[in-house]
Tab-separated table of C-alpha atoms (C1' of nucleotides) in Angstrom:
chain	number	residue	atom	x	y	z
O	1	MET	CA	31.565	5.953	77.277
O	2	ILE	CA	29.183	8.763	77.502
O	3	ASN	CA	27.588	9.494	74.237
O	4	GLN	CA	23.960	9.963	74.861
O	5	TYR	CA	22.460	13.002	76.455
O	6	THR	CA	19.126	14.535	76.757
O	7	PHE	CA	18.449	18.155	76.992
O	8	CYS	CA	16.094	20.945	76.371
O	9	ASN	CA	14.386	21.462	73.112
O	10	LEU	CA	12.183	24.166	71.828
O	11	LYS	CA	9.541	22.071	70.224
O	12	THR	CA	6.982	21.273	72.756
O	13	GLU	CA	4.702	19.427	70.437
O	14	GLY	CA	5.236	16.012	71.801
O	15	ILE	CA	5.983	17.747	75.056
O	16	ALA	CA	7.363	14.932	77.115
O	17	ALA	CA	10.817	15.672	75.990
O	18	MET	CA	12.379	15.323	72.727
O	19	LYS	CA	15.743	14.068	73.572
O	20	ALA	CA	18.732	15.863	72.345
O	21	ARG	CA	21.692	13.636	71.952
O	22	VAL	CA	25.373	13.655	71.335
O	23	ASP	CA	26.172	10.873	68.956
O	24	GLN	CA	29.474	9.458	68.050
O	25	ASP	CA	30.329	8.226	64.609
O	26	PRO	CA	32.675	5.342	63.988
O	27	LYS	CA	35.611	7.687	63.832
O	28	GLY	CA	34.848	9.025	67.247
O	29	ARG	CA	33.705	12.402	66.069
O	30	LYS	CA	30.735	13.790	67.799
O	31	THR	CA	27.705	15.585	66.607
O	32	VAL	CA	24.845	17.038	68.476
O	33	HIS	CA	21.286	16.422	67.508
O	34	ASP	CA	18.434	18.592	68.545
O	35	ALA	CA	20.731	20.674	70.618
O	36	CYS	CA	19.682	23.979	71.996
O	37	ASP	CA	19.159	25.344	68.531
O	38	THR	CA	18.452	28.610	70.085
O	39	PRO	CA	19.365	29.353	73.570
O	40	CYS	CA	17.387	26.938	75.679
O	41	ALA	CA	13.977	27.765	76.923
O	42	ILE	CA	15.772	28.331	80.170
O	43	GLU	CA	18.086	30.873	78.664
O	44	ARG	CA	15.362	32.554	76.732
O	45	GLY	CA	13.245	32.875	79.803
O	46	MET	CA	16.148	34.340	81.659
O	47	ARG	CA	16.523	36.953	78.991
O	48	VAL	CA	13.026	38.071	79.731
O	49	ILE	CA	12.820	38.077	83.483
O	50	GLY	CA	16.451	37.595	84.346
O	51	GLY	CA	17.586	41.129	83.696
O	52	LYS	CA	18.925	43.026	86.642
O	53	TRP	CA	16.006	44.142	88.798
O	54	THR	CA	13.451	42.835	86.346
O	55	GLY	CA	12.228	40.151	88.661
O	56	SER	CA	12.038	42.506	91.598
O	57	ILE	CA	10.069	45.040	89.668
O	58	LEU	CA	7.543	42.549	88.504
O	59	TRP	CA	7.344	41.150	91.965
O	60	HIS	CA	6.615	44.512	93.479
O	61	LEU	CA	3.728	45.029	91.176
O	62	LYS	CA	1.959	41.912	92.219
O	63	ASP	CA	-0.122	43.626	94.872
O	64	GLY	CA	-1.424	46.372	92.685
O	65	PRO	CA	-0.413	49.391	90.660
O	66	VAL	CA	2.578	51.321	91.862
O	67	ARG	CA	3.827	54.730	90.976
O	68	PHE	CA	7.234	55.223	89.526
O	69	ASN	CA	9.023	56.836	92.387
O	70	ASP	CA	7.483	54.524	94.889
O	71	LEU	CA	8.703	51.629	92.873
O	72	ALA	CA	12.146	53.121	92.798
O	73	ARG	CA	11.993	53.607	96.517
O	74	MET	CA	10.982	50.041	97.115
O	75	ILE	CA	13.751	48.605	95.099
O	76	GLY	CA	16.574	50.125	96.995
O	77	GLY	CA	19.781	49.807	95.102
O	78	ALA	CA	18.415	50.311	91.658
O	79	SER	CA	18.801	53.645	89.989
O	80	LYS	CA	15.925	55.429	88.328
O	81	LYS	CA	17.621	54.824	85.074
O	82	MET	CA	17.494	51.095	85.552
O	83	ILE	CA	13.941	51.117	86.762
O	84	THR	CA	12.879	53.074	83.746
O	85	GLU	CA	14.807	50.893	81.397
O	86	ARG	CA	13.436	47.681	82.777
O	87	LEU	CA	9.927	49.038	82.932
O	88	ARG	CA	10.092	49.979	79.301
O	89	GLN	CA	11.247	46.533	78.465
O	90	LEU	CA	8.547	44.878	80.507
O	91	GLN	CA	6.025	47.157	78.936
O	92	ALA	CA	7.184	46.329	75.437
O	93	GLN	CA	6.834	42.699	76.300
O	94	GLY	CA	3.373	43.192	77.603
O	95	LEU	CA	4.125	42.239	81.159
O	96	VAL	CA	3.219	45.585	82.611
O	97	THR	CA	1.190	48.597	81.585
O	98	ARG	CA	1.992	52.225	82.019
O	99	GLN	CA	-0.658	54.777	82.703
O	100	VAL	CA	-0.187	58.472	83.068
O	101	MET	CA	-2.599	59.876	85.611
O	102	ASP	CA	-4.075	63.254	85.024
O	103	THR	CA	-2.861	64.916	88.158
O	104	ALA	CA	-0.523	67.670	89.072
O	105	PRO	CA	2.214	66.997	89.371
O	106	VAL	CA	2.017	64.180	86.945
O	107	SER	CA	1.934	60.714	88.299
O	108	VAL	CA	2.483	57.513	86.450
O	109	GLN	CA	1.152	54.179	87.415
O	110	TYR	CA	2.590	50.839	86.501
O	111	GLU	CA	0.502	47.781	86.694
O	112	ILE	CA	1.187	44.167	86.034
O	113	THR	CA	-0.834	42.595	83.254
O	114	GLU	CA	-2.550	39.258	83.307
O	115	PHE	CA	0.230	37.978	81.171
O	116	GLY	CA	2.726	39.366	83.585
O	117	ARG	CA	1.043	37.476	86.358
O	118	THR	CA	1.781	34.227	84.654
O	119	ALA	CA	5.375	34.821	85.560
O	120	LEU	CA	4.678	35.317	89.221
O	121	GLY	CA	4.313	31.633	89.826
O	122	PHE	CA	7.816	31.006	88.804
O	123	LEU	CA	9.081	34.009	90.681
O	124	GLU	CA	7.414	32.780	93.821
O	125	GLU	CA	9.195	29.489	93.495
O	126	LEU	CA	12.432	31.254	92.961
O	127	ARG	CA	11.821	33.317	96.039
O	128	LEU	CA	11.190	30.297	98.189
O	129	TRP	CA	14.271	28.636	96.889
O	130	SER	CA	16.396	31.713	97.384
O	131	GLU	CA	15.322	32.140	100.937
O	132	SER	CA	16.547	28.706	101.759
O	133	LEU	CA	19.983	29.551	100.492
O	134	PRO	CA	22.850	29.946	102.896
O	135	ALA	CA	23.766	33.590	102.858
O	136	GLU	CA	27.424	32.915	102.201
O	137	LEU	CA	26.976	31.795	98.682
O	138	ILE	CA	25.098	34.773	97.465
O	139	PRO	CA	27.430	36.816	95.345
O	140	ALA	CA	27.591	40.129	97.057
O	141	GLN	CA	25.956	42.933	95.234
O	142	GLU	CA	29.080	44.890	94.749
O	143	ALA	CA	28.943	48.620	94.971
O	144	ARG	CA	30.184	50.143	91.823
O	145	ARG	CA	32.950	52.543	92.194
O	146	SER	CA	32.016	56.127	91.726
O	147	THR	CA	32.684	57.658	88.369
O	148	GLY	CA	34.754	60.318	89.970
O	149	ARG	CA	32.734	63.034	88.406
O	150	ALA	CA	31.521	65.863	90.569
V	1	MET	CA	15.770	62.717	101.125
V	2	ILE	CA	16.674	59.157	100.807
V	3	ASN	CA	17.800	57.790	104.064
V	4	GLN	CA	15.704	54.874	105.035
V	5	TYR	CA	15.350	51.707	103.138
V	6	THR	CA	15.355	48.205	104.201
V	7	PHE	CA	16.646	46.056	101.550
V	8	CYS	CA	18.312	42.874	100.816
V	9	ASN	CA	18.566	42.051	104.430
V	10	LEU	CA	19.210	38.418	104.819
V	11	LYS	CA	16.944	37.947	107.781
V	12	THR	CA	14.380	35.523	106.699
V	13	GLU	CA	12.651	35.060	110.013
V	14	GLY	CA	9.241	36.537	109.543
V	15	ILE	CA	9.097	36.364	105.803
V	16	ALA	CA	5.769	34.838	105.011
V	17	ALA	CA	3.982	37.581	103.194
V	18	MET	CA	5.503	40.789	104.249
V	19	LYS	CA	4.083	43.542	102.208
V	20	ALA	CA	6.371	46.268	101.242
V	21	ARG	CA	4.719	49.566	101.831
V	22	VAL	CA	5.423	53.162	101.182
V	23	ASP	CA	4.142	55.309	104.001
V	24	GLN	CA	3.715	58.987	104.023
V	25	ASP	CA	4.162	61.146	107.078
V	26	PRO	CA	2.162	64.326	107.696
V	27	LYS	CA	4.705	66.367	105.833
V	28	GLY	CA	4.334	64.225	102.764
V	29	ARG	CA	7.683	62.571	103.069
V	30	LYS	CA	7.741	58.938	102.299
V	31	THR	CA	9.326	55.998	103.928
V	32	VAL	CA	9.441	52.420	102.894
V	33	HIS	CA	8.719	49.572	105.229
V	34	ASP	CA	9.637	46.008	104.645
V	35	ALA	CA	10.957	47.014	101.313
V	36	CYS	CA	13.182	44.473	99.796
V	37	ASP	CA	13.363	41.479	102.051
V	38	THR	CA	11.008	39.637	99.884
V	39	PRO	CA	11.741	40.927	96.431
V	40	CYS	CA	15.393	40.846	97.032
V	41	ALA	CA	15.125	37.147	97.475
V	42	ILE	CA	14.267	37.310	93.826
V	43	GLU	CA	17.335	39.297	93.032
V	44	ARG	CA	19.528	37.132	95.188
V	45	GLY	CA	18.229	34.028	93.564
V	46	MET	CA	18.895	35.518	90.197
V	47	ARG	CA	22.457	36.130	91.187
V	48	VAL	CA	22.828	32.452	91.742
V	49	ILE	CA	21.072	30.882	88.809
V	50	GLY	CA	20.510	33.929	86.664
V	51	GLY	CA	23.997	34.216	85.288
V	52	LYS	CA	24.373	33.759	81.595
V	53	TRP	CA	24.152	30.061	80.773
V	54	THR	CA	23.989	29.058	84.402
V	55	GLY	CA	20.462	27.820	84.168
V	56	SER	CA	21.126	25.930	80.984
V	57	ILE	CA	24.140	24.224	82.413
V	58	LEU	CA	22.312	23.075	85.475
V	59	TRP	CA	19.436	21.998	83.353
V	60	HIS	CA	21.570	19.888	81.126
V	61	LEU	CA	22.966	18.037	84.045
V	62	LYS	CA	19.639	16.892	85.269
V	63	ASP	CA	19.739	13.585	83.453
V	64	GLY	CA	23.124	12.515	84.656
V	65	PRO	CA	26.785	13.376	84.646
V	66	VAL	CA	28.141	15.077	81.581
V	67	ARG	CA	31.639	15.639	80.379
V	68	PHE	CA	32.995	19.074	79.815
V	69	ASN	CA	33.235	19.202	76.084
V	70	ASP	CA	29.936	17.499	75.630
V	71	LEU	CA	28.367	20.074	77.842
V	72	ALA	CA	29.945	22.780	75.779
V	73	ARG	CA	28.642	21.137	72.655
V	74	MET	CA	25.153	20.952	74.014
V	75	ILE	CA	24.977	24.529	74.962
V	76	GLY	CA	25.578	25.962	71.581
V	77	GLY	CA	26.439	29.590	71.777
V	78	ALA	CA	28.406	29.494	74.949
V	79	SER	CA	32.156	29.547	74.801
V	80	LYS	CA	34.297	27.146	76.736
V	81	LYS	CA	35.396	30.015	78.832
V	82	MET	CA	31.887	30.702	79.957
V	83	ILE	CA	31.112	27.091	80.600
V	84	THR	CA	34.170	26.783	82.745
V	85	GLU	CA	33.452	29.942	84.600
V	86	ARG	CA	29.886	29.063	85.374
V	87	LEU	CA	30.775	25.530	86.295
V	88	ARG	CA	33.314	26.789	88.774
V	89	GLN	CA	30.741	29.039	90.262
V	90	LEU	CA	28.164	26.312	90.497
V	91	GLN	CA	30.740	24.062	92.002
V	92	ALA	CA	31.718	26.618	94.604
V	93	GLN	CA	28.081	26.946	95.472
V	94	GLY	CA	27.685	23.247	95.812
V	95	LEU	CA	25.230	22.857	92.990
V	96	VAL	CA	27.450	20.611	90.938
V	97	THR	CA	30.426	18.390	91.509
V	98	ARG	CA	33.472	17.989	89.375
V	99	GLN	CA	35.215	14.694	89.020
V	100	VAL	CA	38.340	13.998	87.065
V	101	MET	CA	38.226	10.548	85.558
V	102	ASP	CA	41.377	8.551	85.366
V	103	THR	CA	41.484	8.062	81.658
V	104	ALA	CA	43.644	9.129	78.809
V	105	PRO	CA	43.088	11.639	77.605
V	106	VAL	CA	41.697	13.061	80.753
V	107	SER	CA	38.016	13.331	81.054
V	108	VAL	CA	36.102	15.380	83.527
V	109	GLN	CA	32.629	14.709	84.666
V	110	TYR	CA	30.204	17.196	86.053
V	111	GLU	CA	27.279	16.090	88.051
V	112	ILE	CA	24.449	17.906	89.680
V	113	THR	CA	24.241	17.564	93.440
V	114	GLU	CA	21.165	16.916	95.489
V	115	PHE	CA	21.213	20.531	96.428
V	116	GLY	CA	21.475	21.470	92.831
V	117	ARG	CA	18.402	19.441	92.129
V	118	THR	CA	16.382	21.614	94.408
V	119	ALA	CA	16.733	24.288	91.797
V	120	LEU	CA	15.414	22.158	88.992
V	121	GLY	CA	11.890	22.632	90.220
V	122	PHE	CA	11.589	26.240	89.319
V	123	LEU	CA	13.815	25.891	86.330
V	124	GLU	CA	11.196	23.537	85.028
V	125	GLU	CA	8.569	26.161	85.721
V	126	LEU	CA	10.645	28.708	83.957
V	127	ARG	CA	11.019	26.431	81.003
V	128	LEU	CA	7.302	25.877	80.738
V	129	TRP	CA	6.655	29.554	80.994
V	130	SER	CA	9.301	30.397	78.440
V	131	GLU	CA	7.976	27.982	75.955
V	132	SER	CA	4.670	29.710	75.991
V	133	LEU	CA	6.275	32.975	75.078
V	134	PRO	CA	5.799	34.446	71.656
V	135	ALA	CA	9.134	34.288	69.952
V	136	GLU	CA	9.088	37.941	68.985
V	137	LEU	CA	9.617	39.240	72.433
V	138	ILE	CA	12.676	37.291	73.195
V	139	PRO	CA	15.583	39.669	73.088
V	140	ALA	CA	17.783	38.378	70.372
V	141	GLN	CA	21.046	37.004	71.458
V	142	GLU	CA	23.163	39.548	69.717
V	143	ALA	CA	26.319	38.428	68.064
V	144	ARG	CA	29.267	40.194	69.446
V	145	ARG	CA	31.457	41.790	66.980
V	146	SER	CA	34.720	40.067	66.434
V	147	THR	CA	37.680	41.430	68.248
V	148	GLY	CA	39.509	41.904	65.019
V	149	ARG	CA	42.418	39.931	66.220
V	150	ALA	CA	43.921	37.245	64.044
B	1	DC	C1'	40.453	16.351	76.411
B	2	DG	C1'	39.813	20.043	79.601
B	3	DG	C1'	41.095	23.677	80.638
B	4	DC	C1'	43.791	28.533	81.715
B	5	DA	C1'	45.773	33.005	80.052
B	6	DT	C1'	45.377	36.970	77.354
B	7	DC	C1'	43.425	40.388	74.764
B	8	DC	C1'	39.887	43.481	74.003
B	9	DA	C1'	35.117	45.161	72.252
B	10	DC	C1'	31.440	46.299	73.880
B	11	DA	C1'	27.235	46.547	76.982
B	12	DC	C1'	25.889	47.532	81.433
B	13	DG	C1'	24.766	50.448	84.712
B	14	DG	C1'	25.860	54.099	88.435
B	15	DA	C1'	26.246	59.142	89.013
B	16	DT	C1'	24.865	63.422	87.794
B	17	DA	C1'	22.428	67.110	85.696
B	18	DC	C1'	18.525	68.857	83.441
B	19	DT	C1'	13.515	69.189	81.898
B	20	DG	C1'	8.298	69.777	81.553
N	1	DC	C1'	6.902	63.813	89.893
N	2	DA	C1'	8.675	61.190	86.237
N	3	DG	C1'	11.523	60.877	83.554
N	4	DT	C1'	15.634	61.990	79.708
N	5	DA	C1'	20.398	62.877	78.471
N	6	DT	C1'	25.141	62.243	79.106
N	7	DC	C1'	29.318	60.728	80.683
N	8	DC	C1'	32.174	57.194	81.796
N	9	DG	C1'	34.209	53.351	84.723
N	10	DT	C1'	33.819	48.641	84.748
N	11	DG	C1'	32.241	43.997	83.991
N	12	DT	C1'	31.193	40.518	80.646
N	13	DG	C1'	32.180	37.477	77.577
N	14	DG	C1'	33.731	36.131	72.690
N	15	DA	C1'	38.023	34.915	70.234
N	16	DT	C1'	42.218	32.904	70.225
N	17	DG	C1'	46.388	30.476	71.686
N	18	DC	C1'	48.820	27.333	74.529
N	19	DC	C1'	49.518	23.584	77.576
N	20	DG	C1'	49.621	18.982	80.161
DNA sequence: CGGCATCCACACGGATACTG
DNA sequence: CAGTATCCGTGTGGATGCCG
């Protein structure tokens, strides 16, 4: 009978791994201890860099500051709206900085912060892993149907 | 005029460290070279393990087979529907296996495959990174409003 | 127990137009 | 150039019920 599991915890004090468990009382009812009180670290991390395009954006900034439209150009498939949205989010989280250059016409530069760079390691790993994936199992990026508006 | 992007192409031949560049021709028009091959790997990877709860599920299977309901219990916050859905997806992608045990009542065991394990590496990295994040910037998991139905 | 079916509220995100 | 505003189809995913 399976009644003992380990899974992710938020407290990293003892690091190693506090073990979350599913226990069974005499009556057979189960309770979880130290479950993912909050969404797991995994989930929480995903909320930060797992947004659509978020990873790509961050990734594109790794080689230096990039201007808005260039960024949009690089990430083919993402609308300006999305780029803006995600950039704002990343900015609010301190992963990138936004700097308006005093030129005409205006130009805005986005740059990854030191903090943002700490995420690149993981992204690199993800990239390597992804590239080893058989193409068939990648869920096709479906084209949304047009809104029908002129 | 937007008419030339290379993105999400699945050719992974040259990969290595292709730098995406935005070039400008004499007339000031810009073109992108080697745009998304690399970054899109990020996006593609996200499509596979970036789904809601997907990472958590995989993560929770790392220590051994787990039964459906126990899995659901562990991942507090996810509905059975989601768990099922994601499990099916993971199964179709060969990251987990599903095995119906011959017991009464039925019990079903999910187990991570060797292939699935290859993803644990960066999930671990993600976990470490996430745990270092200040709690404030984690987008709260908003509670959906009830459907109003009885 | 381990689901599937249904219903439905949103949130997401593309398209488009407009602005300084 | 670098957005903002708006409109709206569509996907996502929680809630609930039923079933073998």
